[in-house]
GROMACS .gro file of C-alpha atoms in nm:
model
  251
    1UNK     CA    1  -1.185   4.506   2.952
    2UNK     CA    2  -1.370   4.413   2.639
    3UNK     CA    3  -1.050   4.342   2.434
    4UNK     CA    4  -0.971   4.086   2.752
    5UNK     CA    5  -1.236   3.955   2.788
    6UNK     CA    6  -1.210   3.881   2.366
    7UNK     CA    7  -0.879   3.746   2.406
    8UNK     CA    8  -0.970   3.490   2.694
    9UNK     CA    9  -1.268   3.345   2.437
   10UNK     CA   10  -1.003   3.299   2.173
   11UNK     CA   11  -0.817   3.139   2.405
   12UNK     CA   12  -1.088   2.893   2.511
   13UNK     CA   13  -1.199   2.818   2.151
   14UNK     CA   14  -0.827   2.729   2.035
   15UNK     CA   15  -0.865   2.530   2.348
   16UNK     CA   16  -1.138   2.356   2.309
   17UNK     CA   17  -1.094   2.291   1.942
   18UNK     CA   18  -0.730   2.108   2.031
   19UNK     CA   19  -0.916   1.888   2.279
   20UNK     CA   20  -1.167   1.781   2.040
   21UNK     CA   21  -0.848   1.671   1.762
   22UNK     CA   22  -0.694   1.499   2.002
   23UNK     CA   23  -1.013   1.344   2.138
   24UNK     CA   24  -1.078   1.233   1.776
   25UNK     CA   25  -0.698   1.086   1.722
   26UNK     CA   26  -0.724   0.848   1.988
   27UNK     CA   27  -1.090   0.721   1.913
   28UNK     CA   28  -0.892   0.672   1.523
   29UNK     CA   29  -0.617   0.533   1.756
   30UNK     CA   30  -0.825   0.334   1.896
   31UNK     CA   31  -1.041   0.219   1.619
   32UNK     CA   32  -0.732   0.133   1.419
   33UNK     CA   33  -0.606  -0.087   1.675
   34UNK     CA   34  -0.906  -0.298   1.750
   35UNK     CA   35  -0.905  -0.350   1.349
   36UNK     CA   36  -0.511  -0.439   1.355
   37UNK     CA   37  -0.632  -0.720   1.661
   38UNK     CA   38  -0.895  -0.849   1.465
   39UNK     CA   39  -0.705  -0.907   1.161
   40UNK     CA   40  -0.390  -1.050   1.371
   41UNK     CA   41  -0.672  -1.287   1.585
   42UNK     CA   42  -0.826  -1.449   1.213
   43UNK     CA   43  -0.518  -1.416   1.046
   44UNK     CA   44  -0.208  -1.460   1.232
   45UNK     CA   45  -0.005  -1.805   1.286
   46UNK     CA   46   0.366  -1.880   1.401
   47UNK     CA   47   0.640  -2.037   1.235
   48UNK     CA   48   0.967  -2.146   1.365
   49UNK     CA   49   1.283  -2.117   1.135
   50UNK     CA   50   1.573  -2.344   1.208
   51UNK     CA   51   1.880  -2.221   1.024
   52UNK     CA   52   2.220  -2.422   0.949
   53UNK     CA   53   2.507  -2.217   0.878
   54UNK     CA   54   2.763  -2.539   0.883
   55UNK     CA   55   2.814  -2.516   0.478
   56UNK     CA   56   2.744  -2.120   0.485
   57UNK     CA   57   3.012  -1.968   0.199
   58UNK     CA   58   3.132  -1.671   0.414
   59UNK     CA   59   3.206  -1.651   0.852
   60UNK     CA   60   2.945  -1.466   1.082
   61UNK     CA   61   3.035  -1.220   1.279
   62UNK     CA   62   2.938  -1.440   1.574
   63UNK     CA   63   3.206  -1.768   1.454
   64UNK     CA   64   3.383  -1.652   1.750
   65UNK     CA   65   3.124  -1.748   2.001
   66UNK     CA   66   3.059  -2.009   1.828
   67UNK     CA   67   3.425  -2.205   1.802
   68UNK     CA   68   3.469  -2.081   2.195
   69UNK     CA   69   3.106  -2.282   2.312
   70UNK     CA   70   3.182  -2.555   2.480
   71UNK     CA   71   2.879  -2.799   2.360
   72UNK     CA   72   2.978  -3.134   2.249
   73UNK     CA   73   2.780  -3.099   1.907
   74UNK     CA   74   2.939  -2.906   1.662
   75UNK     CA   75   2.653  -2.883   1.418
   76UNK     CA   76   2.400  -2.828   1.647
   77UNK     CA   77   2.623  -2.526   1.781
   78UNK     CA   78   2.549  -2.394   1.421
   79UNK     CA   79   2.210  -2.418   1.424
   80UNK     CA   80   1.971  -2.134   1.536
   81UNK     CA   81   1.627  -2.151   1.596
   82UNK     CA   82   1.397  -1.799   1.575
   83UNK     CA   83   0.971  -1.751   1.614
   84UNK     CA   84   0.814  -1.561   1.359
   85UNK     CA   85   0.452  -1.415   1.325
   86UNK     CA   86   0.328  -1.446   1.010
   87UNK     CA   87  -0.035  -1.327   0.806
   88UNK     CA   88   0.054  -1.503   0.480
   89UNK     CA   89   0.277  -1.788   0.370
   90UNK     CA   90   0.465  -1.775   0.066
   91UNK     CA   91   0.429  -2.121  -0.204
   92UNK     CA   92   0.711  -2.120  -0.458
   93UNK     CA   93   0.627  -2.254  -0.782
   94UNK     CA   94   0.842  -2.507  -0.999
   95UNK     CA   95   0.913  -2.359  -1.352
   96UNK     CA   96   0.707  -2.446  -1.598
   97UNK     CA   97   0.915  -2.690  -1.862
   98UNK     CA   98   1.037  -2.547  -2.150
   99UNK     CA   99   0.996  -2.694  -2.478
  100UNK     CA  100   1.173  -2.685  -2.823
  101UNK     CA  101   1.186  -2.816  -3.161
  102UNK     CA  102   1.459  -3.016  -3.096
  103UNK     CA  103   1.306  -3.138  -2.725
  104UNK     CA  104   1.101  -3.419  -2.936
  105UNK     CA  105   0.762  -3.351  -2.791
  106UNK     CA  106   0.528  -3.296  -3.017
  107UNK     CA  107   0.218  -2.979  -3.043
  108UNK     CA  108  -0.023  -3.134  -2.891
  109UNK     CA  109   0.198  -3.221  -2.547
  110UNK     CA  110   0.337  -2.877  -2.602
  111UNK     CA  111   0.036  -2.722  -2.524
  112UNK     CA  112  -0.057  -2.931  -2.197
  113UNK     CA  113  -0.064  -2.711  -1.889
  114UNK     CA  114   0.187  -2.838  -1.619
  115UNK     CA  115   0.019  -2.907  -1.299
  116UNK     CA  116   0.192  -2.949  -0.941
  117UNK     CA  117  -0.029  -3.086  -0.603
  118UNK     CA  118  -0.038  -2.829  -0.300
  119UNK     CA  119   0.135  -3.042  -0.054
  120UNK     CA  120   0.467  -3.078  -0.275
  121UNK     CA  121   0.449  -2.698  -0.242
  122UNK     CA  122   0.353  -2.717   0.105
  123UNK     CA  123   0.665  -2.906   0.162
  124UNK     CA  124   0.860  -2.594   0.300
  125UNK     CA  125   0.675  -2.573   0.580
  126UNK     CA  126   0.723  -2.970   0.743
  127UNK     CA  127   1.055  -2.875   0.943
  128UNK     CA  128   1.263  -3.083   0.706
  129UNK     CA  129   1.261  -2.938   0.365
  130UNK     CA  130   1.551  -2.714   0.306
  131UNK     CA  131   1.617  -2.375   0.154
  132UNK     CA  132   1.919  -2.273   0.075
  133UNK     CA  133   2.022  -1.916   0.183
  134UNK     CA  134   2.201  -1.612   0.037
  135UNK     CA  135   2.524  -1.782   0.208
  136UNK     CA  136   2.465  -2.125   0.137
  137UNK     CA  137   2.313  -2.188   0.464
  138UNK     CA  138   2.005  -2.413   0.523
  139UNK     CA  139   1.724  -2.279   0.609
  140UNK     CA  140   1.397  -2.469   0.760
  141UNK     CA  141   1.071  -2.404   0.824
  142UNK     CA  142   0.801  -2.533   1.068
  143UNK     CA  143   0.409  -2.417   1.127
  144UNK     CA  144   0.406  -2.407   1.522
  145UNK     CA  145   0.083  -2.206   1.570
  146UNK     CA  146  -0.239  -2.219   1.293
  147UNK     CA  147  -0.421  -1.916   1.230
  148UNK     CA  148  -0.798  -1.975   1.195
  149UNK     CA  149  -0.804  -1.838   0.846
  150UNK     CA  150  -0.505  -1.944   0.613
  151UNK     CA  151  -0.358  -1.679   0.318
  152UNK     CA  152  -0.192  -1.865   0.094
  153UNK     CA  153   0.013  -1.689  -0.187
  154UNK     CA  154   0.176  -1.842  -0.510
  155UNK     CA  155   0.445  -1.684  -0.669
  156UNK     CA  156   0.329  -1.702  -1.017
  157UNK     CA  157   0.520  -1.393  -1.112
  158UNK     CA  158   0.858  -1.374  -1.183
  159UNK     CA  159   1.080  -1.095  -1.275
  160UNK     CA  160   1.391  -1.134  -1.448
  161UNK     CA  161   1.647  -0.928  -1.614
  162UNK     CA  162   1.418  -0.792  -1.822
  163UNK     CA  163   1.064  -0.855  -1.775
  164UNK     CA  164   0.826  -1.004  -1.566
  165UNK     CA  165   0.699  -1.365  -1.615
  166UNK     CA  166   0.413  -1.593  -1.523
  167UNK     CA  167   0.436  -1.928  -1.434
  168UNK     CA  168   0.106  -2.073  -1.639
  169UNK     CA  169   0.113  -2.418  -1.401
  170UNK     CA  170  -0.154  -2.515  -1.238
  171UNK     CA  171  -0.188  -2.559  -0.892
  172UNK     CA  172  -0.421  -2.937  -0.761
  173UNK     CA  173  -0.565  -2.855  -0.429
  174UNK     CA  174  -0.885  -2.924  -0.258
  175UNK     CA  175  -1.147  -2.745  -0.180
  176UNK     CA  176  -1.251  -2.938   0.120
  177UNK     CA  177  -1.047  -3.152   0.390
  178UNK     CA  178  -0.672  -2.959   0.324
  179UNK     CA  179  -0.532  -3.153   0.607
  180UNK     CA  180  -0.267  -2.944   0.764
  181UNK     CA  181  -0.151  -3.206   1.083
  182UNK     CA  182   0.180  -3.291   0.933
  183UNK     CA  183   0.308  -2.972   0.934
  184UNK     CA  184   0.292  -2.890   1.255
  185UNK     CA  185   0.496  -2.988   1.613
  186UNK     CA  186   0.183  -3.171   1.807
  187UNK     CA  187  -0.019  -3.437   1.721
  188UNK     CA  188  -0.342  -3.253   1.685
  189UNK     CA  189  -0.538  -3.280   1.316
  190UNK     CA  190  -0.521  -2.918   1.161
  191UNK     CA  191  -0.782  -2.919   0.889
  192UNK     CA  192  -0.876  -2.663   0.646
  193UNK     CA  193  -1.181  -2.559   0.404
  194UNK     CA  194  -1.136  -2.322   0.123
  195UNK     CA  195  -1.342  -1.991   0.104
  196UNK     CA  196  -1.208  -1.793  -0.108
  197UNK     CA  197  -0.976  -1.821  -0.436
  198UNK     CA  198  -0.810  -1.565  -0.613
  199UNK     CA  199  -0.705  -1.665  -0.960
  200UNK     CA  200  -0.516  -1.465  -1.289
  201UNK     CA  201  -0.611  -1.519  -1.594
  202UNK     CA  202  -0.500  -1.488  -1.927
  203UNK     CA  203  -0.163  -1.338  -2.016
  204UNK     CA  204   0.097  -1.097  -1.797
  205UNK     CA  205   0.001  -0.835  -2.033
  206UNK     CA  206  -0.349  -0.896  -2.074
  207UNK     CA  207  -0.447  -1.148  -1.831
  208UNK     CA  208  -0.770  -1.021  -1.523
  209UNK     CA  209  -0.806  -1.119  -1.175
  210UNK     CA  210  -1.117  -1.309  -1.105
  211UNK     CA  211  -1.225  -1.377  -0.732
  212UNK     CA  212  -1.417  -1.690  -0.668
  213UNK     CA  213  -1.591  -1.684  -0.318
  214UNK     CA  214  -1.783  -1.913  -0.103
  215UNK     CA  215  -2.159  -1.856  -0.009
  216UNK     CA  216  -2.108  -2.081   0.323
  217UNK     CA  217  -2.507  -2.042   0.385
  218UNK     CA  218  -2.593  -2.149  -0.004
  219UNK     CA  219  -2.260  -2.383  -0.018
  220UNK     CA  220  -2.240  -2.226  -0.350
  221UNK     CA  221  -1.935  -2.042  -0.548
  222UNK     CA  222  -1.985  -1.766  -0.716
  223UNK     CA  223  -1.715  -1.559  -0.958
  224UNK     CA  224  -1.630  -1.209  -0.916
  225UNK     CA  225  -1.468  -0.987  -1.213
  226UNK     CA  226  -1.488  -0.597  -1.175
  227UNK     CA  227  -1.877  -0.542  -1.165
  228UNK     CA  228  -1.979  -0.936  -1.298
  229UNK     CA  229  -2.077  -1.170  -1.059
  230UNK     CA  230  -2.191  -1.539  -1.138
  231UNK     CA  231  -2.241  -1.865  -0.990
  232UNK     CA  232  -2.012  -2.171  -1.084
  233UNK     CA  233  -1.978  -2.466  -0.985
  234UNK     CA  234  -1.640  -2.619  -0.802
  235UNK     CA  235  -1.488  -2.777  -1.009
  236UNK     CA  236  -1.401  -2.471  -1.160
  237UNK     CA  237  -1.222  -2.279  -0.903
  238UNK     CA  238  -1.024  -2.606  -0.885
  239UNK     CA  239  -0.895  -2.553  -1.202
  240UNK     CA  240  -0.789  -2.233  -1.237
  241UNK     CA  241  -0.481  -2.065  -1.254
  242UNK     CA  242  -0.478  -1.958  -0.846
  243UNK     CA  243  -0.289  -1.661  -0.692
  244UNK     CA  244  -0.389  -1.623  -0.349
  245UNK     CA  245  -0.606  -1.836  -0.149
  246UNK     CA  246  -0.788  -1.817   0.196
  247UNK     CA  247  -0.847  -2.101   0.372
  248UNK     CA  248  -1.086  -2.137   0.704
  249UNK     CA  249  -0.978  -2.406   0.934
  250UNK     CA  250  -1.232  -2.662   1.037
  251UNK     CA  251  -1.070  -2.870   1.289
   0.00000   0.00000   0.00000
């Protein structure tokens, strides 16, 4: 009786001690997925991608389908049209010039930093400005929902054949009033403020990440770098060397 009775309490603690994991999975469950809404609520906008495969180098596998429709347009017959979620979007930046001793510009215009305004980057996203595609197709793209907060990322690094690159140009945009309204499909004014400004500098090799963040209560900046944390004033996030930005819409 006693080793029965000993073998029914094992039981009930092996019991008991599965309910309590699997109690504490779904409150992680849980937990995890009210932090996944939150970030998708502040963080998540929609784009639509219009893609042209008239001059594309190679067939689809859907031409067939295609060459049987019977819509009068053939180019609009090659043009798709897809939603996509997105968290960041993706600035491409031009390459920086490259000088020589035989380019006639002297040391002194050598050393001049190239600089590029946001909105000529920005420029993929107005639903006219094409990229061109693995297979020569034409690819557009369109803001159709704004997130609350914006990520912007630069690609500043490149990697090659060998090695990995920065581009040193620097990127003009405001701090305040980044007005958005253009890039989308209705006629509402989409305006943005920046908080917060992520910017490399120095070298590939060498080169730190500083964060510069915005005390909205103060209206002050203030630069972060591992354990160092000062105030500055605007004018110098403005002018650095940006990586990844986050924007807070205003309007």
């Amino acid at each position: 009786m006693e080793n029965g009775f000993g073998i029914n309490e094992d039981k009930e603690k092996k019991e008991r001690k599965q309910q309590q994991k699997t109690i504490v999975k779904e409150k992680e469950k849980s937990q995890s997925s009210k932090e996944k809404n939150i970030i998708y609520h502040c963080f998540q906008g929609k784009l639509q991608i219009s893609t042209d495969y008239q001059n594309r180098k190679q067939p689809l596998k859907s031409d067939q389908e295609l060459q049987s429709s019977s819509s009068s347009s053939s180019q609009t017959s090659n043009i798709t049209h897809t939603n996509k979620h997105f968290l960041i979007l993706s600035l491409d930046i031009p390459p920086a010039p490259l000088f020589t001793e035989d380019s006639g510009i002297n040391e002194e215009n050598r050393s001049i930093i190239p600089q590029v305004p946001l909105p000529l980057l920005l420029a993929k996203y107005d639903g006219s400005t094409k990229q061109i595609g693995h297979l020569g197709e034409a690819i557009s793209y369109r803001i159709t929902q704004f997130p609350k907060y914006l990520i912007l990322h630069f690609n500043r690094f490149i990697r090659n054949q060998f090695f990995v690159e920065k581009n040193p140009t620097i990127i003009n945009f405001p701090v305040k009033g980044l007005d958005l309204s253009e890039y989308g499909l209705s006629n509402d004014r989409v305006v943005y403020d920046l908080v917060a400004n992520i910017a490399h500098e120095g070298s590939q090799e060498e080169g730190k990440f500083t964060v510069h963040v915005l005390n909205k209560a103060q209206e002050k900046w203030y630069a972060i770098q591992d354990l160092n944390v000062e105030e500055i004033i605007a004018q110098k996030v403005v002018v650095s060397t940006a990586y990844l930005q986050i924007y807070e819409r205003k309007i």
